[in-house]
Amino acid sequence: EAQVTQNPRYLITVTGKKLTVTCSQNMNHEYMSWYRQDPGLGLRQIYYSMNVEVTDKGDVPEGYKVSRKEKRNFPLILESPSPNQTSLYFCASSLRGRNSNTEAFFGQGTRLTVV
Amino acid sequence: AQSVAQPEDQVNVAEGNPLTVKCTYSVSGNPYLFWYVQYPNRGLQFLLKYITGDNLVKGSYGFEAEFNKSQTSFHLKKPSALVSDSALYFCAVRDIAGGYNKLIFGAGTRLAVHP
């Protein structure tokens, strides 16, 4: 089954404790991205990756890092989480990053709470 | 800058009645428009898209959307609502600035279908 898998689904952590949210897709998609969803703001893009070893900032990248060492994986790293990063996070993938009208596939989300 | 507006935070409709979830957009050039649905504790699921062609687009679960270029709208519709349609709905436009496949989302509209 074609899917995007995120882990963990739920996470409560303390301020400053580094964490990683994993994302993996099995569709051989080139393009992957991370979004955060906040009430009244919809989804905003954090980082994206056009292909292996090619990443760039989205609209709200502060406080986050990503890496793309393999095509299928795109982890989101919070080096020093703060309470304002409490949010619902989604990983997404689509076939290509440029000149593509195909839809994006989303993971089930990670609800992160930073206390 | 490209943007999407969903003017209603919540839409309430009785089961069996037609439903409309509104979306307007602002883009430079031709719009590529999408609707996604988020059920409780689930990721975003693709419903339908407009790229070109017929203004009435049919999608999953009996939903359809009407593209109106003069009104810059892409409203989601269904002839007869089901209680199981209750969810959070997002309209999105593909941002072509920089040429890569970024989605700009609206704030979301919560649809509540009452028995």
Short mmCIF file of N, CA, C and O in Angstrom, two decimals, chain B residues 3-85:
data_model
loop_
_atom_site.label_atom_id
_atom_site.label_comp_id
_atom_site.label_asym_id
_atom_site.label_seq_id
_atom_site.Cartn_x
_atom_site.Cartn_y
_atom_site.Cartn_z
N SER B 3 -2.31 32.97 -2.52
CA SER B 3 -3.00 32.77 -1.25
C SER B 3 -4.33 32.08 -1.46
O SER B 3 -4.86 32.06 -2.58
N VAL B 4 -4.84 31.54 -0.37
CA VAL B 4 -6.12 30.84 -0.38
C VAL B 4 -6.91 31.32 0.83
O VAL B 4 -6.37 31.45 1.93
N ALA B 5 -8.20 31.57 0.62
CA ALA B 5 -9.06 31.98 1.73
C ALA B 5 -10.25 31.04 1.84
O ALA B 5 -10.89 30.71 0.84
N GLN B 6 -10.49 30.59 3.06
CA GLN B 6 -11.70 29.82 3.35
C GLN B 6 -12.49 30.67 4.35
O GLN B 6 -12.14 30.74 5.53
N PRO B 7 -13.53 31.33 3.89
CA PRO B 7 -14.17 32.37 4.70
C PRO B 7 -14.98 31.85 5.89
O PRO B 7 -15.30 32.62 6.79
N GLU B 8 -15.27 30.57 5.91
CA GLU B 8 -16.08 30.02 6.99
C GLU B 8 -15.25 29.10 7.87
O GLU B 8 -14.63 28.16 7.38
N ASP B 9 -15.26 29.37 9.18
CA ASP B 9 -14.56 28.47 10.10
C ASP B 9 -15.30 27.14 10.20
O ASP B 9 -14.69 26.09 10.35
N GLN B 10 -16.63 27.22 10.18
CA GLN B 10 -17.44 26.02 10.34
C GLN B 10 -18.68 26.12 9.46
O GLN B 10 -19.24 27.21 9.29
N VAL B 11 -19.06 24.98 8.93
CA VAL B 11 -20.29 24.86 8.15
C VAL B 11 -21.13 23.76 8.78
O VAL B 11 -20.62 22.66 9.04
N ASN B 12 -22.38 24.09 9.04
CA ASN B 12 -23.30 23.10 9.62
C ASN B 12 -24.38 22.77 8.59
O ASN B 12 -24.94 23.66 7.96
N VAL B 13 -24.65 21.48 8.43
CA VAL B 13 -25.65 21.06 7.47
C VAL B 13 -26.34 19.80 7.99
O VAL B 13 -25.74 19.00 8.72
N ALA B 14 -27.60 19.66 7.64
CA ALA B 14 -28.34 18.46 8.04
C ALA B 14 -28.06 17.33 7.05
O ALA B 14 -27.86 17.56 5.85
N GLU B 15 -28.03 16.14 7.58
CA GLU B 15 -27.81 14.97 6.74
C GLU B 15 -28.85 14.91 5.62
O GLU B 15 -30.04 15.14 5.86
N GLY B 16 -28.38 14.63 4.42
CA GLY B 16 -29.26 14.56 3.27
C GLY B 16 -29.37 15.86 2.49
O GLY B 16 -29.81 15.86 1.33
N ASN B 17 -28.99 16.97 3.12
CA ASN B 17 -29.01 18.26 2.43
C ASN B 17 -27.73 18.47 1.64
O ASN B 17 -26.69 17.89 1.98
N PRO B 18 -27.78 19.32 0.62
CA PRO B 18 -26.54 19.63 -0.10
C PRO B 18 -25.60 20.47 0.76
O PRO B 18 -26.05 21.21 1.64
N LEU B 19 -24.32 20.33 0.50
CA LEU B 19 -23.34 21.11 1.25
C LEU B 19 -22.41 21.84 0.29
O LEU B 19 -22.15 21.39 -0.82
N THR B 20 -21.94 23.00 0.77
CA THR B 20 -20.93 23.78 0.05
C THR B 20 -19.91 24.27 1.04
O THR B 20 -20.27 24.85 2.07
N VAL B 21 -18.65 24.07 0.74
CA VAL B 21 -17.54 24.62 1.51
C VAL B 21 -16.79 25.57 0.58
O VAL B 21 -16.31 25.16 -0.48
N LYS B 22 -16.67 26.81 1.00
CA LYS B 22 -16.19 27.85 0.08
C LYS B 22 -14.67 28.01 0.12
O LYS B 22 -14.03 27.84 1.16
N CYS B 23 -14.15 28.38 -1.04
CA CYS B 23 -12.71 28.64 -1.17
C CYS B 23 -12.50 29.68 -2.26
O CYS B 23 -13.07 29.55 -3.36
N THR B 24 -11.72 30.70 -1.96
CA THR B 24 -11.31 31.65 -2.99
C THR B 24 -9.79 31.69 -3.00
O THR B 24 -9.13 31.41 -2.00
N TYR B 25 -9.24 32.09 -4.12
CA TYR B 25 -7.80 32.03 -4.28
C TYR B 25 -7.28 33.30 -4.95
O TYR B 25 -8.04 34.04 -5.59
N SER B 26 -6.00 33.51 -4.80
CA SER B 26 -5.31 34.59 -5.48
C SER B 26 -4.00 34.03 -5.99
O SER B 26 -3.16 33.59 -5.20
N VAL B 27 -3.85 34.03 -7.32
CA VAL B 27 -2.62 33.50 -7.93
C VAL B 27 -2.21 34.37 -9.10
O VAL B 27 -3.03 35.09 -9.66
N SER B 28 -0.95 34.26 -9.44
CA SER B 28 -0.49 34.85 -10.70
C SER B 28 -0.36 33.70 -11.68
O SER B 28 0.26 32.69 -11.39
N GLY B 29 -0.98 33.82 -12.80
CA GLY B 29 -0.96 32.73 -13.76
C GLY B 29 -2.11 31.76 -13.55
O GLY B 29 -3.08 32.04 -12.84
N ASN B 30 -2.01 30.61 -14.18
CA ASN B 30 -3.07 29.61 -14.08
C ASN B 30 -3.04 28.93 -12.72
O ASN B 30 -2.00 28.53 -12.25
N PRO B 31 -4.21 28.79 -12.09
CA PRO B 31 -4.25 28.16 -10.76
C PRO B 31 -4.31 26.64 -10.85
O PRO B 31 -4.99 26.08 -11.70
N TYR B 32 -3.58 26.00 -9.95
CA TYR B 32 -3.70 24.56 -9.74
C TYR B 32 -4.25 24.38 -8.33
O TYR B 32 -3.57 24.69 -7.36
N LEU B 33 -5.47 23.90 -8.22
CA LEU B 33 -6.22 23.92 -6.97
C LEU B 33 -6.52 22.52 -6.47
O LEU B 33 -6.77 21.61 -7.28
N PHE B 34 -6.54 22.37 -5.16
CA PHE B 34 -6.74 21.06 -4.53
C PHE B 34 -7.68 21.20 -3.34
O PHE B 34 -7.73 22.24 -2.69
N TRP B 35 -8.38 20.11 -3.07
CA TRP B 35 -9.11 19.97 -1.81
C TRP B 35 -8.62 18.72 -1.09
O TRP B 35 -8.47 17.66 -1.71
N TYR B 36 -8.38 18.89 0.23
CA TYR B 36 -8.00 17.79 1.09
C TYR B 36 -8.99 17.73 2.26
O TYR B 36 -9.55 18.75 2.66
N VAL B 37 -9.14 16.53 2.82
CA VAL B 37 -9.99 16.34 3.99
C VAL B 37 -9.18 15.71 5.11
O VAL B 37 -8.31 14.86 4.85
N GLN B 38 -9.45 16.14 6.33
CA GLN B 38 -8.77 15.57 7.50
C GLN B 38 -9.82 15.06 8.46
O GLN B 38 -10.55 15.84 9.08
N TYR B 39 -9.89 13.74 8.58
CA TYR B 39 -10.77 13.13 9.56
C TYR B 39 -10.06 13.11 10.92
O TYR B 39 -8.82 13.16 10.97
N PRO B 40 -10.79 13.03 12.02
CA PRO B 40 -10.17 13.05 13.35
C PRO B 40 -9.07 11.99 13.47
O PRO B 40 -9.25 10.84 13.09
N ASN B 41 -7.92 12.45 13.99
CA ASN B 41 -6.77 11.56 14.22
C ASN B 41 -6.27 10.89 12.95
O ASN B 41 -5.66 9.82 13.01
N ARG B 42 -6.49 11.54 11.82
CA ARG B 42 -5.98 11.00 10.56
C ARG B 42 -5.19 12.08 9.82
O ARG B 42 -5.28 13.27 10.13
N GLY B 43 -4.42 11.66 8.87
CA GLY B 43 -3.72 12.61 8.03
C GLY B 43 -4.63 13.24 7.01
O GLY B 43 -5.83 12.97 6.97
N LEU B 44 -4.07 14.10 6.17
CA LEU B 44 -4.85 14.71 5.11
C LEU B 44 -5.02 13.72 3.96
O LEU B 44 -4.06 13.06 3.54
N GLN B 45 -6.24 13.66 3.46
CA GLN B 45 -6.51 12.80 2.32
C GLN B 45 -6.92 13.66 1.14
O GLN B 45 -7.73 14.58 1.27
N PHE B 46 -6.38 13.34 -0.01
CA PHE B 46 -6.69 14.06 -1.24
C PHE B 46 -8.12 13.77 -1.68
O PHE B 46 -8.57 12.62 -1.69
N LEU B 47 -8.86 14.83 -2.03
CA LEU B 47 -10.23 14.68 -2.53
C LEU B 47 -10.32 14.88 -4.03
O LEU B 47 -10.88 14.06 -4.74
N LEU B 48 -9.80 16.01 -4.49
CA LEU B 48 -9.88 16.31 -5.92
C LEU B 48 -8.96 17.48 -6.24
O LEU B 48 -8.45 18.14 -5.35
N LYS B 49 -8.76 17.69 -7.55
CA LYS B 49 -7.91 18.79 -8.00
C LYS B 49 -8.44 19.35 -9.30
O LYS B 49 -9.10 18.65 -10.09
N TYR B 50 -8.11 20.63 -9.52
CA TYR B 50 -8.37 21.28 -10.80
C TYR B 50 -7.03 21.71 -11.37
O TYR B 50 -6.28 22.46 -10.73
N ILE B 51 -6.76 21.24 -12.58
CA ILE B 51 -5.55 21.66 -13.27
C ILE B 51 -5.93 22.44 -14.53
O ILE B 51 -5.48 23.55 -14.75
N THR B 52 -6.77 21.85 -15.33
CA THR B 52 -7.26 22.48 -16.54
C THR B 52 -8.48 21.70 -17.01
O THR B 52 -8.78 20.63 -16.48
N GLY B 53 -9.22 22.26 -18.00
CA GLY B 53 -10.32 21.49 -18.54
C GLY B 53 -11.66 21.89 -17.94
O GLY B 53 -11.91 23.06 -17.65
N ASP B 54 -12.53 20.93 -17.73
CA ASP B 54 -13.89 21.17 -17.24
C ASP B 54 -13.88 21.90 -15.91
O ASP B 54 -13.09 21.58 -15.02
N ASN B 55 -14.78 22.85 -15.78
CA ASN B 55 -14.84 23.63 -14.55
C ASN B 55 -15.40 22.83 -13.39
O ASN B 55 -15.16 23.17 -12.23
N LEU B 56 -16.16 21.79 -13.66
CA LEU B 56 -16.70 20.93 -12.61
C LEU B 56 -15.83 19.70 -12.48
O LEU B 56 -15.72 18.89 -13.41
N VAL B 57 -15.24 19.56 -11.33
CA VAL B 57 -14.30 18.47 -11.09
C VAL B 57 -14.94 17.49 -10.11
O VAL B 57 -15.45 17.89 -9.07
N LYS B 58 -14.90 16.23 -10.43
CA LYS B 58 -15.44 15.21 -9.54
C LYS B 58 -14.31 14.50 -8.81
O LYS B 58 -13.24 14.27 -9.38
N GLY B 59 -14.58 14.18 -7.53
CA GLY B 59 -13.53 13.56 -6.74
C GLY B 59 -14.04 12.38 -5.93
O GLY B 59 -15.04 11.76 -6.25
N SER B 60 -13.34 12.13 -4.83
CA SER B 60 -13.65 10.97 -3.99
C SER B 60 -14.88 11.23 -3.13
O SER B 60 -15.24 12.38 -2.85
N TYR B 61 -15.50 10.14 -2.68
CA TYR B 61 -16.60 10.15 -1.70
C TYR B 61 -17.79 10.98 -2.17
O TYR B 61 -18.55 11.49 -1.35
N GLY B 62 -17.98 11.15 -3.46
CA GLY B 62 -19.11 11.88 -3.99
C GLY B 62 -18.96 13.39 -4.01
O GLY B 62 -19.91 14.10 -4.35
N PHE B 63 -17.79 13.87 -3.66
CA PHE B 63 -17.55 15.32 -3.68
C PHE B 63 -17.22 15.80 -5.09
O PHE B 63 -16.68 15.06 -5.91
N GLU B 64 -17.54 17.06 -5.31
CA GLU B 64 -17.17 17.74 -6.54
C GLU B 64 -16.84 19.19 -6.21
O GLU B 64 -17.18 19.69 -5.13
N ALA B 65 -16.18 19.84 -7.12
CA ALA B 65 -15.83 21.24 -6.91
C ALA B 65 -15.99 21.98 -8.23
O ALA B 65 -15.71 21.45 -9.30
N GLU B 66 -16.41 23.22 -8.09
CA GLU B 66 -16.63 24.05 -9.27
C GLU B 66 -15.61 25.17 -9.33
O GLU B 66 -15.52 26.00 -8.42
N PHE B 67 -14.85 25.16 -10.39
CA PHE B 67 -13.85 26.21 -10.62
C PHE B 67 -14.52 27.38 -11.33
O PHE B 67 -15.17 27.20 -12.37
N ASN B 68 -14.37 28.57 -10.78
CA ASN B 68 -14.94 29.77 -11.38
C ASN B 68 -13.85 30.82 -11.50
O ASN B 68 -13.44 31.44 -10.51
N LYS B 69 -13.34 30.99 -12.71
CA LYS B 69 -12.20 31.87 -12.90
C LYS B 69 -12.55 33.33 -12.64
O LYS B 69 -11.77 34.07 -12.03
N SER B 70 -13.72 33.77 -13.05
CA SER B 70 -14.09 35.17 -12.89
C SER B 70 -14.26 35.54 -11.42
O SER B 70 -13.98 36.66 -11.02
N GLN B 71 -14.71 34.59 -10.62
CA GLN B 71 -14.88 34.84 -9.19
C GLN B 71 -13.71 34.33 -8.38
O GLN B 71 -13.74 34.43 -7.14
N THR B 72 -12.73 33.81 -9.02
CA THR B 72 -11.54 33.20 -8.38
C THR B 72 -11.96 32.31 -7.22
O THR B 72 -11.47 32.43 -6.09
N SER B 73 -12.89 31.41 -7.51
CA SER B 73 -13.39 30.52 -6.47
C SER B 73 -13.26 29.06 -6.88
O SER B 73 -13.19 28.74 -8.08
N PHE B 74 -13.25 28.21 -5.88
CA PHE B 74 -13.14 26.75 -6.10
C PHE B 74 -13.91 26.08 -4.96
O PHE B 74 -13.34 25.43 -4.10
N HIS B 75 -15.22 26.23 -4.97
CA HIS B 75 -16.05 25.74 -3.89
C HIS B 75 -16.26 24.23 -3.96
O HIS B 75 -16.50 23.68 -5.04
N LEU B 76 -16.20 23.60 -2.82
CA LEU B 76 -16.42 22.15 -2.70
C LEU B 76 -17.90 21.90 -2.46
O LEU B 76 -18.52 22.57 -1.63
N LYS B 77 -18.44 20.89 -3.14
CA LYS B 77 -19.87 20.62 -3.03
C LYS B 77 -20.15 19.13 -2.95
O LYS B 77 -19.35 18.31 -3.40
N LYS B 78 -21.32 18.83 -2.39
CA LYS B 78 -21.81 17.46 -2.39
C LYS B 78 -23.34 17.53 -2.37
O LYS B 78 -23.91 18.29 -1.58
N PRO B 79 -24.01 16.79 -3.22
CA PRO B 79 -25.46 16.91 -3.34
C PRO B 79 -26.22 16.49 -2.08
O PRO B 79 -27.27 17.05 -1.77
N SER B 80 -25.69 15.50 -1.36
CA SER B 80 -26.41 14.97 -0.21
C SER B 80 -25.39 14.60 0.87
O SER B 80 -24.63 13.65 0.73
N ALA B 81 -25.38 15.37 1.95
CA ALA B 81 -24.36 15.19 3.00
C ALA B 81 -24.63 13.95 3.85
O ALA B 81 -25.80 13.60 4.12
N LEU B 82 -23.54 13.35 4.31
CA LEU B 82 -23.60 12.23 5.24
C LEU B 82 -22.95 12.64 6.56
O LEU B 82 -22.03 13.45 6.57
N VAL B 83 -23.41 12.03 7.65
CA VAL B 83 -22.80 12.31 8.94
C VAL B 83 -21.30 12.01 8.89
O VAL B 83 -20.48 12.73 9.48
N SER B 84 -20.94 10.99 8.15
CA SER B 84 -19.54 10.59 8.04
C SER B 84 -18.69 11.59 7.25
O SER B 84 -17.46 11.48 7.22
N ASP B 85 -19.31 12.58 6.63
CA ASP B 85 -18.56 13.65 5.96
C ASP B 85 -18.02 14.68 6.95
O ASP B 85 -17.23 15.55 6.58
#
